Every structure is written in C-alpha cells, then in structure tokens.
Amino acid sequence: MSYQLDAGVCLQLHTATPNDEELFGSPHTLQILSLKKVGSKQNEATPNSPADRYRVVLSDGTHFLQAMLATQLNDMVSEKHIQRFTVISLERMSCNYVQEKRLLILMTLRVLGQEDVKIGDPISLDPAPGSAAPTPAPAPGKPEKAEKAAQPTSSTSAQPAASRTAAKTNWHPIEGLSPYQNNWTIKARVTQKSDLKNYSTQRGEGKLFNVTLMDETGEIRATAFNQVAETLYPKLEEGKVYYVSKGKVNLAKKKFSNVMNDYEINLERNTEVEECLETTNLPMIKYSFVSLQELQELSKDSTCDVIGILKEYSDVSEITSKATSRQLKKRELTLVDRSEYSVRLTLWGNQAEGFTPDEQNPVIAFKGVRVGDFNGRSLGMIATSTMTQNPDIPESHSLRGWYDSSGNNASFQSHTGTGSFSGGAGGGFTRSEVKPLLEMKLEANRIPESEEKPVYFSTKATIMHIRGENIAYAACEVCNKKVVEEGGSWRCEKCDKTWPKPVYRYIMTFAVSDPTGQLWFQGFNEVGEVIFDKKADEVVEIKERDDGQYNHILYKSCFKTYNFLLRAKRDSYNDNSRIRYGVSRILPLDYKEECEALLTLMETPWGQKDFTADFDSMTLG
Amino acid sequence: MSEISPRVNSAILPRFIGQIVRIPCKILTTTENTVTVQTSDGGEILVKFTGDSGITTTFVEIIGHVVDATTVRKAGVINLKSDLDLQVADKVIKLIHDPRFFSTIFS
C-alpha cells in the first residue's frame, strides 16, 4: 500500500517559529528515510541505554530534513516499530534552537505502515549540523546531494576564516556606524592624519593623534591615545585604504573636529587595522568644488572645496601670531581656475615648510579649506583640510587641459578688484539674514566695547537724505588715499607721487529709513556710483559749478530703495561710543527677486498670523 | 471704501461689480474700442474704452469700473514693461484679498 505523504510540511517545519503551536501540534504524515543512533559511543550490545539518541531523516515526499527522536520513543526503534522507510503520523514535535541552529524533536508519533522504498524524490532542506557525517543518502541517485550536504560542514568548521573574508566583502558603511553595534568592519581611506600630539591635563599627560576616515557613504574621525597612538601612528598612512574593526564608536566631540558625523571612533588596544591591498573599488575622496569666482558668495569662516592650478607660491615666512604670540610658519599659494579668478591660499606649519610642487604648475585640489575675507576673499588650511596635487579626477584633467592651452596666458581677477569695498569687504549680501533697521540697531548696540572685528548685517532700506557738504575727496590714482594740494599739483603722501589733477572718489554720509526706523550710513566710491549713477569727478564738477543742479541730483537720488551689506563697528571717542555703519555692498533691487522673497516671507508663520491685534496695541513712540 | 481700487484677477473681479479695480494683465487682442486681456490667474476680461487706448506695452495695469463679471470700463492705464511675472502678481493678489489682511490694507 502506498501512503500519501503531507507534501510541503517539511518546508514549513524548516521555516516555522519555535512557538508555532499549530504546526507542531497537528498530525503530519511523513516517512522516515533513515535512522541513526548518535550520542555516546555505546556499542550495540547495550541497547536502550538512556544516553541513546536517534537522529531521523524525515521526508514529506518533496523535501527531507533532520530531526531527533525524543528519548521516550527510543523503544520504538529498538523494537523495530520504526525503521527505515516507515511511514508515520507525526502528532507532536517541538522545535528548539541550539547554538543558533534549529533542532526539531519528534515527541509523539504513530506508525501508519511500513514501506519498502522511499516515497517520492525528496531533496534536502538543511545542511547537516555539526561535524558528524550527515545521514547517508537513502537511495542510489542521491550521492551528489549528500556531498552538497557535506560541503557546508567543512566550511562551517572553517568559520573564522570565512567570516574574515566575508567581512572583507561585506564591510559596514561609515554612515551606518553607531555605538549600538560593535562587530563592524569599515573599509576607508585615511584622508587626513594629524601629528602625534602631546597634551597635559589636570589628570595627567598623554599623547594622541587622529585621522579622518572616509568611504563612499561619509567620513568619521578616529582618535588613538597613548600606547595605542604609538602603535598605530606609523601604521596608518595618509592616502591609504585600511580595514578597521573593533574600534569603539562614541558620540563625537564636535569641539575638536569639523568632520560631519554625529559619532567618532576611539581606536583601542584591540582595534584591528589592516591595509587594503586591492587596487579597485577603493573609496575616493568626494569633493564639491566651488569656482574661485563663486567664493564671493560664501560667508567668511565657512569651509569649502576648491581645485585650481598653482600659478605661483611664496617662500616660507614666519609671522608672530597676534593671538598666541607664537611664531608661525606660513606660505602663500596663488591658485587660478577657469572662472578666471585667482585666490591666495595659506599653508601653515609643517605643511608650509614641506611643500614642494610636483611640477611647474600642478593642479591642486583642496578639501575643507576655510574661507577668509583678507583682500576680499582668501583661503586657509585648517586641521581637517586636505591638499592633493594632480588628483586623478575629471576636474583636474579639464583644468590641466585649459591651463596648458590658454589658461597660462589669461589674466585673472582677484576679489579685491571687483568693485567691492576694498579694505576687507565682507561676504555677500545674505538675503536670509536681512533684518529691519530697528532689529539691526538693537543687535548692533549689543556689540561689546571689546569687540574689535566688524559685524556684518544685511538689510533693505530707502535713502532719505544725503549730506551734501562733503561728497567726495581728492584721491591718489594708485592707492586711493587722500592727495593734498601743494602748489598747483596734488601729492599722495603714501606713494609720494604728484598728480596735476586728482581723481575724485565718493565719501558720503546718508540717512536711510525703513518701516521700523532710521539710521545713518557711511559709503565710499562704489556707493556713490550706484546712487548717483555718475562718477565722482562729474558730481564734484557740478557741485562747484551749479548749486541748483547739484541739489537736484541729491534730491533725485533720494527715495530709492537698495539692499545693503553693512559693516557695523563700534567707535569710541571721548566718553561716547557709537556704532558706525559702513556700506560694504549696495545692490539695486531686482523687483522680481524681492517679490519672491516677500512672498516667501508671507508663507512663514510670521506672515500667516493675524496681526490686526498687534496693530491695535501698538503705540508709536 | 469707494475710493479704493484693489488689484484683482478674473476670479475676484465679480465681487467688485460697480466698483473700481486694478488689473495687472497681458494684452491679447485689440479692436477699435475694446481690448481682451489675460489676467494673472489666466482668465480673460474684456476692457472697453473710448478714443485712444493709451496702451503701448504688452503688460499693463488697467484701472476701471467693473461692469459685469467679465467686463471692465477703462478709466486709466499704466504701461508696464515687456515682462511681468503674472504668477507672482497672482500670489500677491490672492494675499491682498485674504480676509486677515484686506481690511488692514484698505481700512
């Protein structure tokens, strides 16, 4: 009689959760393909010893899997009620996990009948557990399946080596690192390595160094202290790629690092660092370059990436730091790029001393350099900046091509010469920072006496009145300083040059208003040229010639609205201390742009509130 | 209230029948004594006038009396330049007529 087995049950048993009561408690018709005694090495002469356990191969006609017979059923084996090819109704079983492996135990079963052959052509579901040879293939056509079942065995015994190679192909992304998971391995490039620094605190002395590790998903800072620092310092080289594992992931101390990551790694004694010797699939430094012309748009003290051709560089010079009174070595590089702008970039310390260009005018890429406002715009290296000569990236190649063909003959603008206020013009007019006059006044007046540096503000205001008495001064064509009339010609004290006729430059004081208040601003030549749309020479000439026309010009220039970038500086004289507002940039309004900005403002919570209540309670004073 | 001339688009115009409004718009077609214009919300209005229209540019602001939901009798015109972002103008018009703001602007 041929029995119908419950096909599909084996697969269910193989994948079920251990507390699947329904599955494990309902009867299933299955066939035993083999029985094998395992456990203590009792010889056959002592059957039924309590330590005997029987391993069973169960089939549902489609799949077969391993299970153990519960010891209370051992009698059924010894009394030959169940043997090879017996068909049973399995009524109760249990599923346990032993060392991460699933173990099925047959608890209660009922013999249905005995067959002579295997029913169906079942295939194996699970790899054989442990190192014992798996149950032999019940039928001749199955040896290759058994071999396959044997394969996982050998590999599982070689587990440690396998996991290491697996880690090498399945490394964790830096972006995914967190303190809650410790068995990671990252594959990252050292993009920056600090010196081995000594420090002393109240608790004692020590040394440390840190590196920035970067892969395709992000970057993270890693620090090593004392003993670990000494061991790892020679091992980690800037520019090379390593597998790092078993470091401790902590919250980042943002004070000490510019790296964009909430976490950082502490390299410890058991941290493993292994150099990666593959030459493909290596994490490359990710840049977001801004053109040198675009530097104007960035605010002072922000960081950016740039790439350019090294046009020239200075020798190493030493200066004394105003802040720390220490000697600092520095070197100035001049970079140019296709926007036809040039910029000065400062290297410091050891990097300045050791700098040598790879060739006559190499391409250099910089990551994370700080934007300064010296001479308009300048760049400087900071601890986390990196510098790479002739990197193998497309931007580098195109710069090389441009320079070699035309760039080396081009003339370049620097940010001083672009008509913005010389003498350290600030950043750009930032729309998001625009404040009404009243707010700006309140904020500026909070600038402490001690603050030496100017504070920049952006605002929109309307010119109400221009002081006409002193509108321009006679200037030296070369340095813009005042020239003094001496016997018919005009002499510049600074350059010691004389001119027959001076060039006039605006210097003006004017009152502006907006709905919240009124202030006086100071402006120089650029401001005058925008407001009057005439050169200072012309206005001075009109002023001297025709008072009426001069006043008319002044009047006509009033009641126009501009966007201003202001440098607010505290000025103290005698006992009084006042804020002076110098105009750094003056921008006529683009109505469309302003309209959009106002509409955006209306969409903010401020714009949406019902302010009629405010109006009623407002008093003018 | 009768002295005001709020800016409108074609959807808001019908609320002001018998009153004076301003319509920033684009000239579509012209005849001897009418002009068809496109308003900031894309609708079309007929503008009636006598004599010279005074219209010299593509974008204008028509000031006039509202005759019915789609007709205005021109009282004056301001010629604007050859570009005017009507979408931006429409956003502003909608804001003006928001009940929270209208009474404050035109009190």
XYZ file of C-alpha atoms in Angstrom:
728
model
C 0.000 0.000 0.000
C 1.345 3.336 -0.898
C 0.983 6.153 1.517
C 0.275 9.748 0.684
C 2.747 11.971 2.483
C 1.951 15.525 3.546
C 3.945 17.356 0.940
C 5.138 20.805 1.943
C 5.246 20.041 5.637
C 8.992 19.725 5.744
C 9.413 23.172 4.319
C 7.013 24.557 6.877
C 8.798 22.832 9.710
C 12.080 24.128 8.427
C 10.996 27.753 8.473
C 8.464 27.936 11.295
C 8.970 29.878 14.509
C 9.591 27.715 17.571
C 6.257 28.578 19.134
C 4.133 27.703 16.157
C 1.799 25.561 18.215
C -0.490 24.773 15.396
C 2.176 23.417 13.121
C 3.991 21.437 15.741
C 0.901 20.050 17.339
C -1.066 18.832 14.356
C -0.513 15.442 12.768
C 1.633 15.153 9.638
C 2.128 12.074 7.530
C 5.813 11.648 6.888
C 8.255 8.939 6.001
C 11.408 8.041 7.853
C 14.245 7.795 5.405
C 16.910 6.834 7.863
C 17.572 6.232 11.498
C 20.895 6.589 13.151
C 21.959 6.317 16.690
C 24.086 9.191 17.873
C 25.380 10.286 21.164
C 27.628 8.326 23.472
C 29.687 5.672 21.811
C 27.881 2.758 23.327
C 28.251 -0.401 21.393
C 25.286 -2.232 20.015
C 25.482 -4.721 22.790
C 23.878 -2.366 25.215
C 20.747 -1.247 23.538
C 18.349 1.057 25.187
C 20.824 2.820 27.307
C 19.377 6.141 28.366
C 22.056 8.088 26.558
C 20.987 6.780 23.169
C 19.568 9.331 20.860
C 18.316 8.650 17.423
C 18.682 11.005 14.552
C 15.939 10.705 11.992
C 15.655 11.874 8.439
C 12.054 12.752 7.726
C 10.578 13.188 4.301
C 7.277 14.579 3.064
C 7.895 13.281 -0.427
C 9.206 16.668 -1.609
C 11.838 17.549 0.970
C 13.609 15.778 3.750
C 15.098 17.160 6.893
C 16.826 16.071 10.073
C 15.175 15.644 13.387
C 15.855 13.941 16.675
C 13.697 11.334 18.227
C 12.646 12.106 21.764
C 14.191 9.596 24.105
C 10.803 8.343 25.281
C 10.336 6.940 21.801
C 13.624 5.051 21.782
C 11.754 1.813 22.428
C 10.026 2.118 19.122
C 13.355 1.914 17.422
C 14.718 -0.943 19.428
C 11.521 -2.873 18.996
C 11.681 -2.139 15.320
C 8.362 -0.407 15.221
C 10.011 2.409 13.396
C 12.799 1.822 10.982
C 13.917 2.890 7.579
C 11.051 3.761 5.223
C 8.415 3.585 7.963
C 5.539 5.921 7.312
C 4.390 7.680 10.412
C 1.846 10.186 11.520
C 3.819 12.700 13.493
C 1.484 14.087 16.099
C 3.589 16.315 18.240
C 7.016 17.780 17.925
C 8.997 20.580 19.384
C 11.455 22.994 17.939
C 14.446 24.251 19.840
C 17.353 26.424 18.980
C 20.722 25.057 19.895
C 23.613 27.377 19.172
C 21.692 29.242 16.539
C 20.717 26.068 14.817
C 17.197 24.780 14.603
C 16.588 21.407 16.216
C 13.351 19.519 15.641
C 12.402 16.861 18.134
C 9.757 14.266 17.463
C 7.734 13.827 20.631
C 4.720 11.784 19.735
C 4.158 9.696 16.658
C 2.023 6.863 15.409
C 3.134 4.252 12.975
C 0.960 4.088 9.887
C 2.721 1.398 7.978
C 5.950 0.101 6.586
C 7.180 0.757 3.077
C 9.990 -0.829 1.149
C 11.167 2.188 -0.687
C 11.408 5.874 -0.389
C 8.268 7.681 -1.444
C 8.775 10.449 -3.915
C 12.134 12.059 -4.598
C 12.704 14.405 -1.716
C 15.637 16.836 -1.622
C 17.475 18.099 1.400
C 16.383 21.232 3.199
C 19.005 21.863 5.796
C 22.752 21.481 5.817
C 23.993 18.800 8.164
C 24.601 20.201 11.633
C 27.841 19.606 13.464
C 30.850 17.828 12.123
C 29.438 14.364 12.067
C 28.875 12.931 8.646
C 25.276 13.522 7.616
C 22.902 10.629 7.197
C 23.768 8.687 4.081
C 21.654 9.129 1.017
C 18.770 6.749 1.241
C 18.653 6.000 -2.460
C 21.414 5.497 -5.022
C 20.532 8.580 -7.025
C 21.368 10.857 -4.164
C 25.121 10.817 -3.534
C 25.692 14.259 -5.004
C 23.087 15.715 -2.667
C 24.877 14.181 0.255
C 28.079 15.674 -0.948
C 26.426 19.026 -1.074
C 25.176 18.457 2.427
C 28.738 17.671 3.384
C 30.157 20.851 1.885
C 28.606 23.278 4.373
C 30.049 21.151 7.123
C 33.595 21.696 6.089
C 33.028 25.358 5.619
C 31.355 25.840 8.953
C 34.291 24.294 10.676
C 36.465 26.830 8.945
C 34.189 29.556 10.278
C 36.735 32.122 11.446
C 38.481 32.377 8.091
C 35.156 32.546 6.297
C 33.915 35.360 8.458
C 37.037 37.352 7.846
C 36.726 37.057 4.099
C 33.036 37.759 4.413
C 33.871 40.901 6.360
C 36.215 41.976 3.631
C 33.489 41.783 1.038
C 30.662 42.960 3.283
C 32.211 45.884 5.100
C 29.963 48.209 7.018
C 29.300 51.696 5.650
C 30.674 54.533 7.754
C 27.300 56.200 7.580
C 25.789 53.257 9.414
C 28.202 53.168 12.346
C 26.630 53.566 15.753
C 27.550 52.777 19.332
C 24.904 50.069 19.401
C 26.662 47.650 17.131
C 30.194 46.505 17.658
C 31.032 43.858 15.124
C 31.646 46.115 12.158
C 34.499 46.398 9.751
C 34.883 49.507 7.665
C 36.937 49.949 4.565
C 38.086 53.516 4.454
C 40.734 55.852 3.227
C 42.758 57.978 5.597
C 42.103 61.420 4.173
C 43.787 63.316 6.919
C 46.203 62.392 9.670
C 47.292 64.710 12.421
C 50.661 64.840 14.074
C 51.301 62.815 17.202
C 50.461 65.459 19.735
C 51.343 65.598 23.396
C 48.906 67.008 25.856
C 48.693 67.515 29.562
C 45.596 67.936 31.615
C 44.892 68.030 35.308
C 44.637 64.282 35.244
C 47.993 63.737 33.698
C 49.843 63.713 30.434
C 49.332 61.768 27.299
C 49.656 61.738 23.584
C 47.202 61.334 20.806
C 46.708 61.542 17.106
C 43.627 61.479 14.972
C 42.694 60.594 11.446
C 39.743 61.223 9.221
C 38.450 58.033 7.658
C 36.335 58.270 4.568
C 34.353 55.890 2.396
C 31.624 56.354 -0.191
C 28.982 56.918 2.448
C 30.681 59.504 4.601
C 33.531 60.286 6.890
C 34.311 59.831 10.548
C 37.042 60.930 12.868
C 39.102 58.327 14.698
C 41.396 59.046 17.626
C 44.041 56.971 19.355
C 45.598 57.760 22.712
C 48.880 56.919 24.420
C 50.030 53.365 23.829
C 47.561 52.763 21.028
C 48.603 56.036 19.427
C 52.226 54.972 19.408
C 51.374 51.633 17.848
C 49.002 52.896 15.219
C 50.707 56.146 14.288
C 53.217 54.537 11.944
C 50.685 52.031 10.732
C 48.065 54.446 9.359
C 49.289 56.446 6.413
C 47.505 59.327 4.817
C 46.054 58.440 1.460
C 45.954 54.695 2.009
C 42.922 52.487 2.498
C 42.502 50.237 5.522
C 40.060 47.766 7.025
C 39.339 48.930 10.543
C 37.352 46.914 13.027
C 36.767 46.653 16.748
C 37.035 50.338 17.444
C 34.702 51.978 19.926
C 32.029 54.215 18.445
C 31.179 57.191 20.646
C 29.354 60.464 20.307
C 31.528 62.960 18.522
C 33.178 65.795 20.380
C 32.289 68.461 17.894
C 34.566 70.929 19.604
C 37.611 69.098 18.408
C 36.567 68.245 14.917
C 34.998 69.636 11.797
C 34.078 66.228 10.475
C 30.434 65.850 9.661
C 29.408 62.896 11.759
C 27.491 62.559 14.985
C 29.857 59.808 16.041
C 33.547 59.235 16.205
C 35.757 56.181 16.697
C 38.116 55.585 19.558
C 40.937 53.307 18.412
C 41.734 50.931 21.235
C 44.176 48.191 22.052
C 42.067 45.517 20.410
C 41.267 47.573 17.351
C 42.336 45.841 14.183
C 43.796 47.833 11.339
C 44.673 46.038 8.167
C 45.883 47.626 4.992
C 43.685 47.043 1.995
C 45.708 45.866 -0.924
C 43.054 45.813 -3.606
C 43.531 48.364 -6.271
C 39.935 48.630 -7.378
C 36.789 49.659 -5.551
C 38.660 51.954 -3.220
C 36.790 54.842 -1.615
C 37.729 58.059 -3.348
C 37.673 61.485 -1.729
C 34.421 63.210 -2.573
C 34.729 66.848 -3.467
C 32.125 69.578 -4.022
C 34.203 72.235 -5.690
C 33.254 75.885 -5.873
C 34.814 78.034 -8.540
C 37.133 80.758 -7.356
C 34.686 83.336 -8.612
C 31.924 81.794 -6.502
C 33.976 82.284 -3.345
C 32.383 85.709 -3.122
C 29.073 84.065 -2.333
C 30.441 82.083 0.596
C 30.487 83.665 4.003
C 33.630 84.199 5.991
C 34.709 81.262 8.167
C 32.802 78.701 6.160
C 34.669 75.754 4.641
C 34.680 74.654 1.052
C 36.486 72.554 -1.540
C 38.390 74.161 -4.386
C 40.544 72.986 -7.244
C 42.876 75.145 -9.278
C 46.213 75.487 -10.960
C 49.086 76.644 -8.783
C 50.134 79.836 -10.522
C 52.823 80.795 -8.055
C 53.845 80.335 -4.470
C 55.846 82.270 -1.954
C 58.709 81.165 0.226
C 58.098 80.125 3.781
C 57.765 83.138 6.010
C 57.455 83.458 9.750
C 54.940 85.613 11.476
C 54.098 86.085 15.103
C 50.562 85.191 15.908
C 48.673 88.057 17.476
C 46.536 85.669 19.409
C 49.129 83.324 20.862
C 52.373 85.320 20.432
C 53.911 82.239 18.916
C 55.966 82.032 15.767
C 54.016 80.573 12.908
C 55.434 79.440 9.619
C 53.333 80.114 6.597
C 53.448 80.028 2.841
C 51.112 81.642 0.319
C 49.927 79.786 -2.748
C 48.190 81.548 -5.607
C 45.528 79.464 -7.308
C 43.702 80.191 -10.534
C 40.852 78.418 -12.281
C 38.625 78.624 -15.309
C 36.386 81.292 -13.801
C 39.445 83.498 -14.410
C 39.727 84.419 -10.785
C 42.737 83.989 -8.567
C 42.877 83.481 -4.845
C 45.542 83.293 -2.159
C 45.631 80.149 -0.065
C 47.745 79.905 3.096
C 49.592 76.812 4.241
C 50.753 76.624 7.838
C 53.456 74.974 9.918
C 54.977 71.748 8.716
C 52.815 71.680 5.656
C 54.116 75.098 4.634
C 57.715 74.075 5.159
C 57.464 70.783 3.404
C 55.506 71.968 0.408
C 57.004 71.228 -2.977
C 55.030 71.294 -6.204
C 55.061 68.102 -8.229
C 55.704 70.057 -11.391
C 55.768 73.565 -12.771
C 52.085 74.451 -12.369
C 50.331 71.465 -10.848
C 46.615 71.087 -10.335
C 45.915 71.073 -6.627
C 42.615 70.034 -5.056
C 41.741 71.174 -1.560
C 39.039 69.798 0.697
C 37.685 71.630 3.698
C 39.636 74.877 3.456
C 38.419 77.871 5.395
C 37.139 80.992 3.629
C 38.559 84.280 4.853
C 37.947 87.855 3.833
C 41.509 89.103 3.525
C 41.767 91.132 0.342
C 38.186 90.320 -0.439
C 38.405 86.568 -0.350
C 41.177 84.269 0.831
C 41.563 80.617 1.750
C 43.451 78.899 4.514
C 44.249 75.344 5.564
C 42.866 74.122 8.873
C 43.486 70.884 10.740
C 40.957 68.900 8.763
C 41.820 70.299 5.329
C 43.453 68.083 2.752
C 45.595 69.021 -0.209
C 46.157 66.702 -3.158
C 48.357 67.535 -6.129
C 47.284 66.391 -9.577
C 44.411 64.177 -8.380
C 43.114 61.661 -10.859
C 39.660 63.168 -11.224
C 37.881 64.708 -14.221
C 38.006 68.269 -12.878
C 41.760 68.001 -12.608
C 42.159 66.827 -16.166
C 39.983 69.563 -17.563
C 41.899 72.202 -15.600
C 45.160 70.825 -16.935
C 43.858 70.978 -20.474
C 42.554 74.518 -20.050
C 45.743 75.827 -18.489
C 48.074 74.217 -20.942
C 46.201 75.590 -23.900
C 45.027 79.039 -22.903
C 44.917 79.472 -19.168
C 48.563 80.246 -18.674
C 48.198 83.407 -20.717
C 44.934 84.566 -19.233
C 44.719 87.426 -16.820
C 42.906 86.749 -13.610
C 40.719 88.841 -11.403
C 41.105 88.720 -7.716
C 38.269 89.526 -5.412
C 39.717 92.880 -4.389
C 39.487 94.260 -7.848
C 35.827 93.543 -8.376
C 34.473 96.847 -7.216
C 33.559 95.652 -3.801
C 34.757 97.810 -0.982
C 38.490 97.331 -0.634
C 39.884 97.025 2.836
C 38.401 93.715 3.729
C 34.987 93.634 2.207
C 32.787 91.142 3.878
C 30.922 88.306 2.349
C 27.925 88.651 0.163
C 24.602 90.185 0.937
C 22.705 87.321 2.556
C 19.006 87.510 1.980
C 18.229 85.030 4.708
C 19.950 87.338 7.200
C 18.082 90.511 6.222
C 16.926 92.463 9.267
C 14.811 95.591 9.507
C 16.692 98.667 10.735
C 15.264 98.552 14.234
C 16.326 94.977 14.775
C 19.741 95.634 13.307
C 20.160 98.660 15.553
C 19.297 96.632 18.647
C 21.648 93.865 17.707
C 24.483 96.159 16.749
C 24.241 98.024 20.003
C 24.833 94.808 21.825
C 28.313 94.556 20.277
C 30.641 94.833 23.238
C 33.301 97.503 23.545
C 35.954 94.851 23.382
C 34.876 93.527 20.014
C 37.439 94.662 17.513
C 36.149 92.937 14.429
C 33.269 94.393 12.478
C 29.939 92.617 12.448
C 28.155 92.271 9.156
C 24.486 92.876 8.580
C 22.216 92.677 5.567
C 19.240 95.000 5.275
C 16.914 96.700 2.839
C 16.337 100.412 3.270
C 15.391 103.575 1.401
C 17.669 106.586 1.080
C 16.026 109.612 2.658
C 18.689 112.284 2.716
C 22.271 112.684 1.508
C 24.594 115.091 3.295
C 25.753 117.344 0.523
C 28.546 119.263 2.205
C 31.237 116.676 1.734
C 30.502 114.297 -1.026
C 33.929 113.274 -2.342
C 37.652 113.625 -1.729
C 40.665 114.004 -3.973
C 42.296 110.626 -4.287
C 45.550 109.117 -5.424
C 45.008 107.053 -8.542
C 47.221 104.300 -7.323
C 46.352 103.727 -3.699
C 43.086 105.687 -3.261
C 44.434 107.601 -0.316
C 43.903 111.333 0.045
C 46.073 113.662 -2.009
C 46.959 117.101 -0.738
C 47.191 120.134 -2.945
C 50.651 121.589 -2.941
C 51.339 124.482 -5.192
C 49.144 123.541 -8.088
C 49.646 119.822 -8.075
C 48.346 117.123 -5.856
C 50.635 114.885 -3.837
C 49.966 111.495 -2.333
C 51.674 111.088 0.986
C 51.767 107.313 0.842
C 53.140 106.775 -2.642
C 54.936 110.101 -2.796
C 53.578 110.743 -6.256
C 52.198 114.001 -7.549
C 49.315 114.429 -9.917
C 48.264 117.506 -11.858
C 44.661 116.703 -11.289
C 43.274 114.373 -8.702
C 40.697 111.724 -9.258
C 37.705 112.174 -7.001
C 36.209 109.338 -5.001
C 32.939 109.487 -3.130
C 32.831 109.636 0.606
C 29.310 110.140 1.804
C 27.051 110.120 4.793
C 23.400 109.490 4.167
C 20.246 108.719 6.089
C 18.146 105.671 5.338
C 14.752 104.581 6.583
C 12.523 101.581 6.596
C 9.162 100.979 8.326
C 10.938 100.343 11.624
C 13.481 103.107 11.983
C 16.156 105.386 10.620
C 19.952 105.225 10.563
C 22.983 106.999 9.102
C 25.283 105.030 6.833
C 28.763 105.795 5.501
C 29.595 104.953 1.932
C 32.613 105.155 -0.342
C 33.127 105.304 -4.036
C 31.107 102.263 -5.050
C 28.107 103.516 -3.117
C 28.210 106.923 -4.761
C 28.468 105.479 -8.233
C 25.410 103.303 -7.661
C 23.317 106.014 -6.043
C 24.148 108.853 -8.453
C 24.934 106.758 -11.493
C 27.745 109.214 -12.150
C 31.442 109.225 -11.420
C 32.558 111.344 -8.500
C 34.516 113.666 -10.787
C 31.327 114.635 -12.565
C 29.340 115.306 -9.434
C 32.149 117.334 -7.892
C 32.291 119.417 -11.027
C 28.536 120.049 -10.959
C 28.682 120.935 -7.299
C 31.309 123.548 -7.910
C 29.633 124.948 -10.942
C 25.912 124.896 -10.312
C 24.487 124.626 -6.850
C 20.934 124.212 -8.060
C 21.758 121.329 -10.299
C 23.804 119.718 -7.564
C 20.895 119.861 -5.137
C 18.668 118.480 -7.796
C 20.976 115.482 -8.224
C 20.972 114.911 -4.483
C 17.215 115.078 -4.340
C 16.697 112.809 -7.315
C 18.813 110.122 -5.701
C 16.625 110.040 -2.658
C 13.671 107.750 -2.024
C 15.299 104.857 -3.801
C 15.472 101.518 -2.036
C 18.508 99.250 -2.050
C 19.757 96.103 -0.416
C 22.780 96.855 1.748
C 25.577 94.800 3.243
C 26.894 96.749 6.204
C 29.946 96.559 8.428
C 28.944 97.676 11.866
C 31.783 98.742 14.091
C 31.834 100.263 17.492
C 33.607 103.606 17.556
C 34.518 105.256 20.816
C 35.620 108.812 21.175
C 35.791 110.706 24.426
C 33.109 109.190 26.519
C 30.758 108.288 23.764
C 30.647 105.006 21.999
C 28.639 104.718 18.872
C 28.050 102.142 16.180
C 29.112 103.239 12.746
C 27.605 101.545 9.719
C 29.831 101.358 6.684
C 28.310 100.199 3.441
C 30.201 97.218 2.134
C 27.879 96.499 -0.768
C 24.940 98.326 -2.208
C 22.615 96.442 -4.517
C 19.743 97.876 -6.524
C 16.576 95.849 -6.199
C 15.546 93.240 -8.655
C 11.786 93.567 -8.265
C 11.044 90.031 -9.250
C 13.539 88.662 -6.761
C 12.308 90.925 -3.985
C 8.717 89.996 -4.725
C 9.527 86.323 -4.434
C 11.391 86.951 -1.195
C 8.438 88.824 0.268
C 6.025 86.128 -0.831
C 8.210 83.539 0.830
C 8.167 85.637 3.972
C 4.361 85.695 3.842
C 4.350 81.925 3.815
C 6.278 81.695 7.059
C 4.411 81.506 10.383
C 5.221 85.175 10.920
C 3.498 86.091 7.694
C 0.476 83.947 8.350
C -0.540 85.312 11.702
C -3.338 87.796 12.127
C -1.551 90.958 13.117
C -4.569 93.240 13.393
C -4.458 92.616 17.129
C -0.846 93.818 17.193
C -1.788 96.991 15.378
C -4.345 97.909 17.926
C -1.965 97.513 20.781
C 0.955 99.196 19.031
C 1.803 102.709 20.128
C 4.093 104.956 18.195
C 6.753 106.412 20.339
C -14.321 102.238 0.743
C -15.404 103.685 -2.528
C -12.081 105.407 -3.046
C -10.042 102.245 -3.218
C -9.027 100.308 -6.308
C -7.737 96.925 -5.233
C -5.848 94.729 -7.642
C -7.865 91.717 -8.792
C -7.700 88.683 -11.027
C -10.539 87.195 -13.044
C -11.842 85.127 -10.109
C -12.035 88.016 -7.683
C -13.330 90.602 -10.181
C -17.041 89.624 -9.869
C -17.023 90.692 -6.197
C -16.447 94.289 -7.218
C -19.224 94.920 -9.725
C -19.953 98.646 -9.757
C -16.623 99.478 -8.122
C -13.182 100.430 -9.365
C -10.415 97.841 -9.595
C -6.888 97.452 -10.984
C -5.989 94.571 -13.204
C -2.386 93.679 -13.958
C -2.676 91.840 -17.233
C -1.323 90.903 -20.623
C -2.824 92.300 -23.818
C -4.250 89.551 -26.024
C -6.230 91.212 -28.783
C -7.203 94.776 -29.609
C -10.079 96.262 -31.530
C -11.118 99.856 -32.073
C -12.780 100.215 -28.715
C -12.108 97.017 -26.793
C -9.115 95.070 -25.598
C -9.106 91.471 -24.482
C -6.642 90.833 -21.693
C -5.356 87.830 -19.780
C -5.405 88.256 -16.035
C -2.884 86.956 -13.532
C -4.889 83.785 -12.909
C -5.177 83.050 -16.604
C -8.744 84.264 -17.092
C -9.865 86.642 -19.829
C -11.518 90.024 -19.363
C -12.942 92.437 -21.885
C -11.886 96.035 -21.425
C -13.986 98.756 -23.049
C -12.715 102.237 -23.791
C -13.312 105.224 -25.985
C -10.803 107.099 -28.021
C -7.186 106.149 -27.762
C -6.489 103.131 -25.560
C -3.218 104.555 -24.288
C -1.815 101.068 -24.275
C 1.720 100.811 -25.566
C 3.205 97.715 -23.978
C 2.333 94.038 -23.715
C 1.890 94.127 -19.951
C -0.269 96.836 -18.425
C -2.316 97.630 -15.386
C -5.877 98.568 -16.303
C -7.784 100.724 -13.833
C -11.507 100.747 -14.399
C -15.123 100.242 -13.357
C -16.422 96.714 -13.167
C -19.435 96.416 -15.477
C -20.058 92.711 -15.052
C -18.136 89.567 -14.201
C -16.069 89.703 -17.369
C -16.188 93.338 -18.470
C -14.441 96.443 -17.262
C -14.778 100.022 -18.460
C -11.331 101.543 -18.592
C -10.656 104.658 -16.579
C -6.874 104.656 -16.858
C -3.921 102.528 -17.825
C -0.345 102.146 -16.662
C 2.042 100.706 -19.200
C 4.419 98.229 -17.703
C 7.488 96.761 -19.318
C 7.642 93.790 -21.599
C 7.941 91.291 -18.837
C 5.797 90.843 -15.807
C 5.658 87.662 -13.842
C 1.881 87.246 -13.679
C 2.199 84.239 -11.411
C 3.978 86.273 -8.783
C 1.381 89.014 -9.235
C -1.367 86.451 -8.753
C 0.084 85.255 -5.468
C 0.170 88.821 -4.236
C -3.408 89.464 -5.359
C -4.630 86.389 -3.518
C -2.831 87.542 -0.395
C -4.306 91.022 -0.607
C -7.821 89.632 -0.593
C -7.216 87.271 2.305
C -9.745 88.370 4.942
C -6.966 88.656 7.502
C -5.190 91.302 5.520
C -7.727 93.055 3.301
C -9.267 95.224 5.968
C -5.854 96.279 7.204
C -4.635 97.262 3.769
C -7.825 99.038 2.771
C -9.107 100.404 6.006
